[in-house]
mmCIF file of C-alpha atoms in Angstrom:
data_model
loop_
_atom_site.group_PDB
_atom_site.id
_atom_site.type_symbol
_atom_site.label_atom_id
_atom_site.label_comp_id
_atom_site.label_asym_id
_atom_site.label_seq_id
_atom_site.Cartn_x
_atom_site.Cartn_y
_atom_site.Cartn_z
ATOM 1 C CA UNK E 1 64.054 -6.257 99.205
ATOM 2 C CA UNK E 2 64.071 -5.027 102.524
ATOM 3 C CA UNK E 3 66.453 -2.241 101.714
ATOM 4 C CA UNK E 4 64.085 -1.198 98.970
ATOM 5 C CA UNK E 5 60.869 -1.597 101.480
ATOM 6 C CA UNK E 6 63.004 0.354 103.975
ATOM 7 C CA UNK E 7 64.089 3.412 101.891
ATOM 8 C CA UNK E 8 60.008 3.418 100.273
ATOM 9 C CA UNK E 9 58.877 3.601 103.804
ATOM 10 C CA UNK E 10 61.254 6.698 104.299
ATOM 11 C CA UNK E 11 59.672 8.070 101.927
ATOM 12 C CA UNK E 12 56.329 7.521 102.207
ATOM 13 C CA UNK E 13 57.374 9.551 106.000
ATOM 14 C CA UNK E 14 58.624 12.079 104.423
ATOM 15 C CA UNK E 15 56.093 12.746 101.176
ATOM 16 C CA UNK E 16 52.928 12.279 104.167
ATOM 17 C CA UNK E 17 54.636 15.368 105.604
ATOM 18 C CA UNK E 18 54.815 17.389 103.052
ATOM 19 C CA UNK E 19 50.890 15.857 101.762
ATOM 20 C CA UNK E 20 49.394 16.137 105.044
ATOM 21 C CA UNK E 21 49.317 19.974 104.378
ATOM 22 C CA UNK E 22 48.774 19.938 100.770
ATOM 23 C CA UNK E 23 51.797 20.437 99.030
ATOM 24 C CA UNK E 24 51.812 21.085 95.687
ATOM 25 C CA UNK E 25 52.861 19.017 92.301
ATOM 26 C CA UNK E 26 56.640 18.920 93.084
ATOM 27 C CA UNK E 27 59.335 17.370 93.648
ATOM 28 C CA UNK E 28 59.707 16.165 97.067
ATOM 29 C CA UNK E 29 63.632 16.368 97.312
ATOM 30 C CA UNK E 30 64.522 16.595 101.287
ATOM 31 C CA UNK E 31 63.123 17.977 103.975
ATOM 32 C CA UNK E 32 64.429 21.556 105.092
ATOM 33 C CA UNK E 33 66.719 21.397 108.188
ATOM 34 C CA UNK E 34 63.834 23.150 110.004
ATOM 35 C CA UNK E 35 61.499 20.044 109.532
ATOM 36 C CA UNK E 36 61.667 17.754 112.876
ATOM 37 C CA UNK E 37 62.912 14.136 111.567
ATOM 38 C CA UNK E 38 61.157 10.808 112.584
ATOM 39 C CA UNK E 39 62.420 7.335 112.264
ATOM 40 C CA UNK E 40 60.483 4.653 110.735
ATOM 41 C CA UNK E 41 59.800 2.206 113.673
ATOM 42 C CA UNK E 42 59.985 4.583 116.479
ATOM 43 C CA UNK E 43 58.203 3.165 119.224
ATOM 44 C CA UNK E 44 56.729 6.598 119.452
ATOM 45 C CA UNK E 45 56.208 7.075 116.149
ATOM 46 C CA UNK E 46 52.712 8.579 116.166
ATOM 47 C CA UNK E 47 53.697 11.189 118.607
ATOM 48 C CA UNK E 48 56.748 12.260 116.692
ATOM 49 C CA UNK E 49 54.580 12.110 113.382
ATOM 50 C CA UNK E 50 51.534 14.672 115.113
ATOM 51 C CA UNK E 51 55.067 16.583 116.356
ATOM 52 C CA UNK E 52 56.175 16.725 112.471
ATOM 53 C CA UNK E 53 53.213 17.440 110.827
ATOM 54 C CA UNK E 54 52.218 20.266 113.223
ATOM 55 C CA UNK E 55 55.846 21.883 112.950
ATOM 56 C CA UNK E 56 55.948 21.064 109.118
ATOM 57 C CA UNK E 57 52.613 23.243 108.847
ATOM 58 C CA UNK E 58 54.359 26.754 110.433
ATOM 59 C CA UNK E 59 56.838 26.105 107.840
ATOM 60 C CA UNK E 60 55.026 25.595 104.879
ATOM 61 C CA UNK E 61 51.886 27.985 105.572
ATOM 62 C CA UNK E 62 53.112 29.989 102.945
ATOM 63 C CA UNK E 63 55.235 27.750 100.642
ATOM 64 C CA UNK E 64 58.908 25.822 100.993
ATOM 65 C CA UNK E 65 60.520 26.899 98.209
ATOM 66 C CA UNK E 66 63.078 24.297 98.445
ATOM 67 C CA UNK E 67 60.768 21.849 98.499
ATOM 68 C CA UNK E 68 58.649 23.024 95.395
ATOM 69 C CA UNK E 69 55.719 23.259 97.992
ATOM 70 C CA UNK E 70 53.348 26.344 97.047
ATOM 71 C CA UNK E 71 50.860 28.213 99.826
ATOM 72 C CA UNK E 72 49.005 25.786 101.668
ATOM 73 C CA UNK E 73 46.836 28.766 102.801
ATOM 74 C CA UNK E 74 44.803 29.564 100.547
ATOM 75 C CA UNK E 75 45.454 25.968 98.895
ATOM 76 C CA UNK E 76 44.455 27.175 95.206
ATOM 77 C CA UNK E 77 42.331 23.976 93.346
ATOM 78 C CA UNK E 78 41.866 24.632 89.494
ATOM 79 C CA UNK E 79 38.633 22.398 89.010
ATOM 80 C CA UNK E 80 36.586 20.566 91.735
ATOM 81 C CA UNK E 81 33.360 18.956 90.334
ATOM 82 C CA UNK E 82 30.573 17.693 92.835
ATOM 83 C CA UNK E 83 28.458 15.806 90.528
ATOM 84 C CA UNK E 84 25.291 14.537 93.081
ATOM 85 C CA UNK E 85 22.460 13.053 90.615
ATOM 86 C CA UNK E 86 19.838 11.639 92.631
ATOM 87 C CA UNK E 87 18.303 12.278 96.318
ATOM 88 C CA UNK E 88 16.790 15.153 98.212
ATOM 89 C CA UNK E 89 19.386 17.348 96.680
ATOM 90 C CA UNK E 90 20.529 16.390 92.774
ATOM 91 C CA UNK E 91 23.265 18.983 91.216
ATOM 92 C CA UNK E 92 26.001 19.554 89.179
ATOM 93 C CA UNK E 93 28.031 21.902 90.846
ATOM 94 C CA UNK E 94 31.869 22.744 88.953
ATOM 95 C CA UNK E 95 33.964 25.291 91.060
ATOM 96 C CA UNK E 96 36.771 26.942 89.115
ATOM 97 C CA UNK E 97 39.688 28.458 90.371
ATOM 98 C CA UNK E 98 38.959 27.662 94.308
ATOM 99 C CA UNK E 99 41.071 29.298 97.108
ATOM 100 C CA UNK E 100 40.859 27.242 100.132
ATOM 101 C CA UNK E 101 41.659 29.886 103.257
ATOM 102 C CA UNK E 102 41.852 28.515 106.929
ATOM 103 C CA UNK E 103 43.600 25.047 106.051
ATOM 104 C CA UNK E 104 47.243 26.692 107.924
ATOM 105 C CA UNK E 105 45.347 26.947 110.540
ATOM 106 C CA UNK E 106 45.096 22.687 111.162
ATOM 107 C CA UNK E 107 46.118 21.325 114.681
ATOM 108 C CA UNK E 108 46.917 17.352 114.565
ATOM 109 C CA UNK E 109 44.585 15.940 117.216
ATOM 110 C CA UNK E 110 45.985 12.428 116.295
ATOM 111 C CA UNK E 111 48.241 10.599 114.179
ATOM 112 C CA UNK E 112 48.080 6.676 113.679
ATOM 113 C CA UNK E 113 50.670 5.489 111.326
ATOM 114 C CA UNK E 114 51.643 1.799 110.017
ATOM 115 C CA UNK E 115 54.908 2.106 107.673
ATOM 116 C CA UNK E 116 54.687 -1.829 106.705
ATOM 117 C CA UNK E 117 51.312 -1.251 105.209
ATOM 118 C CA UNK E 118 52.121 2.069 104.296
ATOM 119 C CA UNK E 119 49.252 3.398 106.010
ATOM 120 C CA UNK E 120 48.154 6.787 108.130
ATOM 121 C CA UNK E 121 45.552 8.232 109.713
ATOM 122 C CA UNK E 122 44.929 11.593 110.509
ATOM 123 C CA UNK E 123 42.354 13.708 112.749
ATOM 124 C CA UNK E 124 42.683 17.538 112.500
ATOM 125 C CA UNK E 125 41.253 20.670 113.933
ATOM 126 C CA UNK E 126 40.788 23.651 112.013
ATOM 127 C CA UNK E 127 40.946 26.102 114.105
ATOM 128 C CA UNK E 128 40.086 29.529 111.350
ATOM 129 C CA UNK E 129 36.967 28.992 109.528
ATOM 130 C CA UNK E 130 37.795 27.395 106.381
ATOM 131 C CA UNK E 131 36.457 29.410 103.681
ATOM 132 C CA UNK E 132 35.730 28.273 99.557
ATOM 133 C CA UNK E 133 36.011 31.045 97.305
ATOM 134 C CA UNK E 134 35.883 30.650 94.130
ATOM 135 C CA UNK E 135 34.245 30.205 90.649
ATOM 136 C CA UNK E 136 30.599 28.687 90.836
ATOM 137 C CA UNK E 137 28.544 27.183 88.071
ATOM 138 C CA UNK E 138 25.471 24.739 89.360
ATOM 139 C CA UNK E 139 22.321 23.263 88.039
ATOM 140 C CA UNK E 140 19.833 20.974 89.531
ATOM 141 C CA UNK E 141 17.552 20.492 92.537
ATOM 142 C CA UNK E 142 17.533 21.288 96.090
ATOM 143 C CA UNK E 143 15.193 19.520 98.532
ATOM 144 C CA UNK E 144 12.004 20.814 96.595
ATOM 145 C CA UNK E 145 13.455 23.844 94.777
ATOM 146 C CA UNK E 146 15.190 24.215 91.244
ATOM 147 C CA UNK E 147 18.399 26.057 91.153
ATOM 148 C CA UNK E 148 20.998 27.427 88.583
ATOM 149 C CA UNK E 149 23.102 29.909 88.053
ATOM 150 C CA UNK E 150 27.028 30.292 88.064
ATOM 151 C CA UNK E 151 28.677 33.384 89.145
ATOM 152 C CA UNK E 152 31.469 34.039 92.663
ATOM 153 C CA UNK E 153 30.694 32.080 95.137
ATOM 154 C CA UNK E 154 31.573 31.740 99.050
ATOM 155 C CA UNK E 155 31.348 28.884 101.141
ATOM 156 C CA UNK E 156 32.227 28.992 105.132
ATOM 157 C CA UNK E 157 32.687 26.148 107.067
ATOM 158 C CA UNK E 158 33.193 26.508 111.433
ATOM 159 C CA UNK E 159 34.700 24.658 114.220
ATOM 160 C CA UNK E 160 36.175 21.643 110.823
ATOM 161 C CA UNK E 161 37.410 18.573 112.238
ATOM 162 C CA UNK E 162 38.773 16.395 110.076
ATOM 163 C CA UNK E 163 39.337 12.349 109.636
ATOM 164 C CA UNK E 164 42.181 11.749 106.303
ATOM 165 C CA UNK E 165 43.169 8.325 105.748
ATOM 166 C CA UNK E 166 46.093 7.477 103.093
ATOM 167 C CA UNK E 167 46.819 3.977 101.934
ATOM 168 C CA UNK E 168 49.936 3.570 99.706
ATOM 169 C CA UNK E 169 51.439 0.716 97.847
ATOM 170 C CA UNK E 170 54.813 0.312 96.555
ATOM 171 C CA UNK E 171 55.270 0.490 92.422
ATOM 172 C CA UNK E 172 58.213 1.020 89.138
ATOM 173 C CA UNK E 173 58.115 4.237 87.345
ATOM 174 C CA UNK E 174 61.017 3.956 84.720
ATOM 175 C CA UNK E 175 62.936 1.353 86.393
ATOM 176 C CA UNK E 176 62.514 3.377 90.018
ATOM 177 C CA UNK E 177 60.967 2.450 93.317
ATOM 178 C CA UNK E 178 58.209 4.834 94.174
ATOM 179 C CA UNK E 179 54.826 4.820 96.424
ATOM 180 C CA UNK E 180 51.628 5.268 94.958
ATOM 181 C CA UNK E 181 48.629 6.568 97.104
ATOM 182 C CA UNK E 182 45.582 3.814 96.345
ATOM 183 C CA UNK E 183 43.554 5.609 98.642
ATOM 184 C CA UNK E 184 42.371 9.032 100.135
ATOM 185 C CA UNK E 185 39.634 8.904 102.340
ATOM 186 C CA UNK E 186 38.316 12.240 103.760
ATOM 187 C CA UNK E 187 35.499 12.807 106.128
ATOM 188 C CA UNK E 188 34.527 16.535 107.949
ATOM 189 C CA UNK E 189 32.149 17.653 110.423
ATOM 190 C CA UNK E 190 31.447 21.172 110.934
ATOM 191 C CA UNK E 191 29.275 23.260 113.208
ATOM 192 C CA UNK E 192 28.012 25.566 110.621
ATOM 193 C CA UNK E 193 28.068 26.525 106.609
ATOM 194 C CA UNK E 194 27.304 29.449 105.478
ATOM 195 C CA UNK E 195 26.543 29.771 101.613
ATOM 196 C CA UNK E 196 26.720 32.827 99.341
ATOM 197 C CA UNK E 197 26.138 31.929 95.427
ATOM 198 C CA UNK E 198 26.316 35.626 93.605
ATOM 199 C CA UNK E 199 24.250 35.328 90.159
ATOM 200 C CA UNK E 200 21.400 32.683 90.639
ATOM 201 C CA UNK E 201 19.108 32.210 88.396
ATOM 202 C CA UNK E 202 20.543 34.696 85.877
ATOM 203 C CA UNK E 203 20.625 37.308 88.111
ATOM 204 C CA UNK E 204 17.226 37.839 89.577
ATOM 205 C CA UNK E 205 18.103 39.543 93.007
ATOM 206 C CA UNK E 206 14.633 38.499 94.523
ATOM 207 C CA UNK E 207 15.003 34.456 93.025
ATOM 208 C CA UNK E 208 18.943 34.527 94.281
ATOM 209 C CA UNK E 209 18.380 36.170 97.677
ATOM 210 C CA UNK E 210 15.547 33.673 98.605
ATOM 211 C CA UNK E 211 17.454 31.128 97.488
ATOM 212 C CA UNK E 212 20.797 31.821 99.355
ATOM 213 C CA UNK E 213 18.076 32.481 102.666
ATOM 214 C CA UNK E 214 16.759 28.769 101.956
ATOM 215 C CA UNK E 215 20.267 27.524 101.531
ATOM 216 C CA UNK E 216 21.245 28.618 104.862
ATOM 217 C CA UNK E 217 17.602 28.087 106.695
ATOM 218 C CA UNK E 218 18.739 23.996 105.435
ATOM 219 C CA UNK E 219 22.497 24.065 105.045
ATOM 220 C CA UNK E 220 22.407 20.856 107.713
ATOM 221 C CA UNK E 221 20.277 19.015 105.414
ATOM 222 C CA UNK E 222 21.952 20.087 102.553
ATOM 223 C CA UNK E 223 25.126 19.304 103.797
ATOM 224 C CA UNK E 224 23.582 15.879 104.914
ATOM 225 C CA UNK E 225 22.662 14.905 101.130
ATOM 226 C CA UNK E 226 26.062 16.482 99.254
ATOM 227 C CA UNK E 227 28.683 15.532 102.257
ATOM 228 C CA UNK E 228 30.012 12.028 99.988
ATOM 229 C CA UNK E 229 29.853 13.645 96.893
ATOM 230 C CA UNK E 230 31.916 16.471 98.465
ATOM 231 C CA UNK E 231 34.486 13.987 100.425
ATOM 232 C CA UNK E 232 34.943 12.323 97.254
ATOM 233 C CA UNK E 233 35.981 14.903 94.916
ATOM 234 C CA UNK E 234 37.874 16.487 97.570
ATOM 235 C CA UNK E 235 39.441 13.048 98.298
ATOM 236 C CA UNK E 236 40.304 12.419 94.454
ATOM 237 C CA UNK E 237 41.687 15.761 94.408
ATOM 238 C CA UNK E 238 44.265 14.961 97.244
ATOM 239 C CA UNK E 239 45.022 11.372 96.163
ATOM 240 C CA UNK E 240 45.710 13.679 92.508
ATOM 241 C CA UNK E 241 48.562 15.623 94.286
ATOM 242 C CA UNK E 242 49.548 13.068 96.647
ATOM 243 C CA UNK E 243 50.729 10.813 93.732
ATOM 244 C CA UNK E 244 52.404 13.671 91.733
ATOM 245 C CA UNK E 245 54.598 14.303 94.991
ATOM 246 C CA UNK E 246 55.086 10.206 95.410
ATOM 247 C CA UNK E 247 55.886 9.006 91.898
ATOM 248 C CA UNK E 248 58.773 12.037 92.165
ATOM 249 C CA UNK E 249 59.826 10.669 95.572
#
C-alpha cells in the first residue's frame, strides 16, 4: 500500500544515514534529536540528504549509543577475503581483525537519491588518509614474483574519493515490512598506496624488504589488477551490515 511504501521509504532515509557511515549490526530505532531530519519528496532532497549525512558523521565518529551504532573510525571488519585467481596479479589475501582509520574523516561531495526505487548514490572525499591495519595472511603471484607470508600488515591509501551506490527493495521478515539492500556498489580512486606486509616469506628480512620495495615501486599496477576484487569484498561487506541494520528497521 502506499502507506506501507511510504513508511519503507522513511526508513530506507533514515537506515542510509546511519549506513552511509558504517554503522554497526543494530538496531536502527530513531534518529537522535541531534540528527538533521529530511522529508521523503523534498524537492531538495539531495541537498538536505549531503546536509544529513555530513552532520550524521560528527555525531557518530565515535559511536551513537542510542542508536546501537559502534566507532565508525576505526570501522573494525572481522574477516575481509580478496580472493583474485587469475591475471598479472593472482592471490589469496584474508585480513583478520581490520581497523579501518580515516573513514570519519568523509566529506559528501554529492548525494543523488530516488526514494520510489529506493535508490542512492553517493560521492565522498576522504579527507585523512585511510589506513588498513590489520591481520594479513596471502599467497600467490604478483606481476612476475611469488609471494606469501601472513603476519601485521598496513595499508595507506591518499587523497580517497569515493563512488557508493545502494539499491534496496522492499520484503516480509516475520509478518513485518522491511528493506533489503540488493545492491552495494563501491568504486575508489586514490593518489597513492603505500604497503607494509611484516613477515613475508617466513620471515626472511632481505625476501620481505624487497618485496614490500617492489610492492610500492608497482602499487599503481597492482592496484590496477586487485581494485574489483577489492570493491567487491568491500562492497559485500557493506551490503552484510546494511541488511542487518534494514531487516531491524
Amino acid at each position: 500500500s502506499a502507506s506501507v511504501m511510504s513508511l519503507l521509504q522513511r526508513a530506507f532515509v533514515v537506515a542510509s544515514v546511519a549506513l552511509v557511515v558504517a554503522a554497526a549490526p543494530a538496531a536502527v530505532s530513531k534518529l537522535p534529536k541531534d540528527f538533521k531530519r529530511c522529508k521523503n519528496h523534498d524537492p531538495k532532497m539531495n541537498e538536505c540528504l549531503k546536509g544529513a549525512i555530513e552532520n550524521a558523521l560528527v555525531s557518530l565518529k565515535k559511536g551513537s549509543p542510542s542508536l546501537g551504532v559502534l566507532t565508525i573510525d576505526p570501522l573494525r571488519i572481522t574477516h575481509l577475503l580478496i580472493d583474485q585467481g587469475t591475471g598479472p596479479v593472482s592471490i589469496k589475501l584474508d585480513f583478520n581483525d581490520l581497523d579501518i582509520h580515516g573513514l570519519g574523516s568523509a566529506k559528501v561531495d554529492r548525494v543523488k537519491a530516488d526514494w520510489d526505487k529506493f535508490n542512492i548514490e553517493i560521492d565522498a572525499t576522504i579527507v585523512e588518509p585511510v589506513i588498513l591495519d590489520g591481520q594479513y595472511k596471502i599467497n600467490g603471484k604478483v606481476l612476475i614474483l611469488p609471494i606469501q607470508g601472513h603476519g601485521h600488515s598496513n595499508l595507506t591509501l591518499k587523497n580517497v574519493k569515493a563512488k557508493v551506490q545502494l539499491l534496496g527493495k522492499p520484503m516480509k521478515k516475520n509478518g513485518q515490512d522491511h528493506m533489503d539492500v540488493d545492491k552495494f556498489k563501491l568504486h575508489f580512486n586514490t593518489d597513492r598506496l603505500h604497503i607494509d606486509l611484516e613477515n613475508l616469506f617466513n620471515g626472511d628480512k632481505a625476501l620481505g624488504d624487497n618485496m614490500n620495495a617492489f610492492l610500492n615501486e608497482n602499487w599503481q599496477d597492482i592496484l590496477k589488477e586487485l581494485q574489483p576484487s577489492i570493491e567487491d569484498a568491500l562492497g559485500q561487506t557493506f551490503q552484510a551490515i546494511a541488511n542487518r541494520i534494514f531487516h531491524k528497521v
